[in-house]
Amino acid sequence: MKKINALANLLSNALFYVALAAGALMMLHVTVDVASRTFLNYPLPGTGEITATYYMIALAFLPLAWVTLRDEHVTADIFIGSLPGPLRHVIAVLVDVLVIIYVSAFVWQSTLSALARTRRGEVWEIIGGYLPVWPTRWFLPVAGGAMALVMIFRLLARLTGHKIETGEAK
Amino acid sequence: MDALTFGLTTLGIILGLIALRVPIGVALGVVSVLGLAYVRNFNVAWSILRETPFTFAANWDLTAIPMFLLMGAIANHSGISTALFRAARLWFSALPGGLAVAANMASVGFAAACGSSLASAAAMGRLAIPEMLRAGYDRALATGVVASAGTLAAVIPPSILLVLYGVFAEVSISRLLVAGVIPGLLTGLAYTMLILIRCWMNPQLAPRLDDNELQTLKAERMRSLREIWPVIALIGGVVGGLYSGIVTPTEAGAVGAALALLIAVLQGRINMEGVAASLKESMSATAQIFFVGMGAVMYTRLLSLTGVSGLLADMMSGFAGDPILVILAISAIYLILGMFLDPLGIMLITMPVFLPMIKALGLDLIWFGIIVVKYVEIGMITPPLGMNVFVVKSVVGDKVPIWTIYRGVGWFLLAEVFVMALLIIYPQITLFLPELMR
Amino acid sequence: QNPIYGSWPPASDYLNTDALPEAFEQIEKEVGTKWELISGGQLADGRGTLSAVADGLMQAGLQIPVYNPDAMPSLTLLYSIVVPGDNTVAVAAAAAETVFLNCPSCIEESKDNNVVPFGGFASASYRLMCTSAISSMADLNGKRVRATGGFAEMATMSGATPTSTTLTDTVGLLQKGGLDCLMATREWLQTYGYGEYAKFVTDLPLGNSAPALGFLLNRDVFTEMSEEEQIAAMRASARITARHTISNYVLRDEESFQNQVAENGVELVAPADDLRALVEGFAATDRERLIKAGEQLGVADPATLIDNYFAAIEKWKPIAAEIGNDVDAFSERLWTEVFSKVDASSL
Ligand code: NA
Ligand code: NA
């Protein structure tokens, strides 16, 4: 389990750091565009489209495995806390399975979508040409796949009683 | 099955799943996919799952959410917002519930720079809640005030939601933004009154500081004002950029984040670790929020397909011609939808039905915009799907159960009843400032 | 289950209030099918419409080809052509004729996407609308102009800086000086409230563009129709083209402009000769860029497609003069000249 845990950490961290870079780049790119438009009378072509299709997609999806490993998805612990321990355990296992199924379906469908877009070479029109958009379509199955793997690891950890390490102090 | 039965059934299933601690994004997504397979077929259901997530996230207007979150996180890690809360604390601490009042007032100030209520609740939550809990404040009050006062960021300009409404309603965005100022301040005032009355009647909610401490705090008041220049610079930069036309309301988030970073660097108050921590907080929060948002949009598509617009229109048709009844019915519908949907979903479902009605009744679309945004923001704090509450919950972690936060928010909803009544009965409150612009 | 049209423009758009309801009424009268209209982007936004129609989430929608250039290269190329002058009716008709009779790749790519490209309409001729009076290239030099596609190219050639700000951002930028001009139909002055700030309209039609597909229909739905139903769908296509082009883009464009003159004091500015010459010569100079863009997108023979389109426009100019502003006459001519010659089974 320890090895799998380390792998889960590695995978979720790697994707998360790409998302952090996308966040930083988004801030810089938009700010430089504003400055360039205002002071140099030269708006950077395609800023809005690049922001929407590259940075946004990266930072919306790539952190999912990281968030999942820490069980930080938005949930409401309204009802479950009052149940007896064993029942709670069974429900938690079933919920994990449901999440794994849902995310796997998402990976399957977003892979189909990415394949179709790649074959067609999806582009968006920007001033002075076309921006290739198909590469970021792959962020979805990659991020979803990582999330599904981490979720499977969480389920294994739950079943074996392994305590998940994220490598940071809580 | 008619639209109403279908809507209620799917809602029931979603609530059931949420109660079993299924992530809310998954609960919404699963029900949407299976619901679409039920009313249409699996082709359509898979299509929604295939297309919606990318389309939802690849949206320029939504870029403001991660960027305002980032701005808030940088402001926290560099002490910019700490100074704001500190000053508010020094000035209001003598009042009953002084720290809660301070958190509320700091949120009002922060709202002038921040266009997203989630970002505001996250920023203020990290600062003010630990302070209040340390001082022995009631947990429901401490978390409730931050979740509720966060909503002010969407009413006081800049505001992502007001811009979105402007798109739908095709009204002047600049007038719309200005119209939010007084209703936002009014809400802040109502919250303050509520805190004062509650803590005055029940001092146990908020233990008062001892006299010695109060004296030292008083002595520091003037000095604290000198320390808030970074906040003033941040707000001034964002508002100035907006009103001079240099930045658009959407860009304000990114430029605000860069400005906060610049101020922090100039002050020497942030290092690489601080920047990394800010990015981590804001990007993981964005992914959490968007994961729910995608589910909510899928669910919106399902409701639309099963005729929710027709349902709303039918419900309203009995009141056609009577503006008061129409507004009351609209209020009820927003309160109900606000419980289950995210802002974008609510806007998508209601705008096509309500805007023509409001126009036909000759009511002012700018005034209606403020009413809509107020209601959508109230939806951000009502159970079970209260995004602001979720954000506060993610800040406090296991220390406070989510139900306690909702209980704290409940009191502020009481204040909202009063504010909404005033805004609806006296449209001049909203329209006074935009009329001056003409 | 009634078929559903998912429309992304706001409920108040002329397409939703008049053009589509009229066409759906006509279909119901002819074959009894009841179309349901869900507006305001509840089911899909502009970019998502193609897959939403193709996958059957909704059975029809409004498609702007340039939102999905890779999926509809030929239609995108057609849409990207700026036709000089101001002949909205002729351009709309020529686009329909080209798509259905003279552009096999337009039909082929629609089939690939599981859609039928019905109901194409043409926008009114774009105008240069600014916050200060602009008459010459010298005036326009260094100005920030909101423009897209071919018009962005035109802006660049005139020495201005084109930007692609969103429709909502635009109003604030115009007000505060972040933008000086926009190139758009005059109707936008009213619809998006730009007339408050962009008060100077240069009196020079920059050109029309087409087709926006007002009735993009799911192909499975179409092929499963009876022959009468297919004919009704094609008649509805002609009706949408005629109604939306004439009533929205010819009449309302002028009407809303007059409104803006009365309400906001919008005024006309006479163009100088150099600006006039630039616009007149634009189609010729832009040809090379269009061919390159078409090749980049994978259109087999962009030059021929462009030539066919311009030939069709010349053919329709005298007919358009006959039609004037008569929607019924336009709809009828579209039927006799175009749709009656279309073999439905080939779509
Ligand atoms: Na704000
Ligand atoms: Na809610």
CSV table of N, CA, C and O and ligand atoms in Angstrom, one decimal, chain B residues 338-340 379-380 382-383 385-386, ligand 2:
chain,number,residue,atom,x,y,z
B,338,GLY,N,-32.6,28.4,-5.7
B,338,GLY,CA,-31.3,28.8,-5.1
B,338,GLY,C,-30.9,27.7,-4.1
B,338,GLY,O,-29.7,27.5,-3.8
B,339,MET,N,-31.8,26.9,-3.6
B,339,MET,CA,-31.4,25.8,-2.7
B,339,MET,C,-30.6,24.8,-3.5
B,339,MET,O,-29.7,24.1,-2.9
B,340,PHE,N,-30.9,24.5,-4.8
B,340,PHE,CA,-30.3,23.4,-5.4
B,340,PHE,C,-29.4,23.7,-6.6
B,340,PHE,O,-28.7,22.8,-7.0
B,379,GLY,N,-29.2,32.2,-2.5
B,379,GLY,CA,-29.1,30.8,-2.8
B,379,GLY,C,-27.7,30.2,-2.5
B,379,GLY,O,-27.5,29.0,-2.3
B,380,MET,N,-26.7,31.1,-2.4
B,380,MET,CA,-25.3,30.6,-2.1
B,380,MET,C,-25.2,30.2,-0.7
B,380,MET,O,-24.2,29.6,-0.3
B,382,THR,N,-28.1,29.1,1.2
B,382,THR,CA,-29.2,28.3,1.7
B,382,THR,C,-28.9,26.8,1.5
B,382,THR,O,-28.2,26.4,0.5
B,383,PRO,N,-29.3,25.9,2.5
B,383,PRO,CA,-29.0,24.5,2.3
B,383,PRO,C,-30.0,23.9,1.3
B,383,PRO,O,-31.0,24.5,1.0
B,385,LEU,N,-27.5,23.0,-1.1
B,385,LEU,CA,-26.4,23.4,-1.9
B,385,LEU,C,-26.1,24.9,-1.7
B,385,LEU,O,-26.6,25.7,-2.4
B,386,GLY,N,-25.2,25.2,-0.7
B,386,GLY,CA,-24.8,26.6,-0.5
B,386,GLY,C,-23.4,26.7,-0.7
B,386,GLY,O,-22.6,26.4,0.2
D,2,NA,NA,-28.5,27.1,-1.8
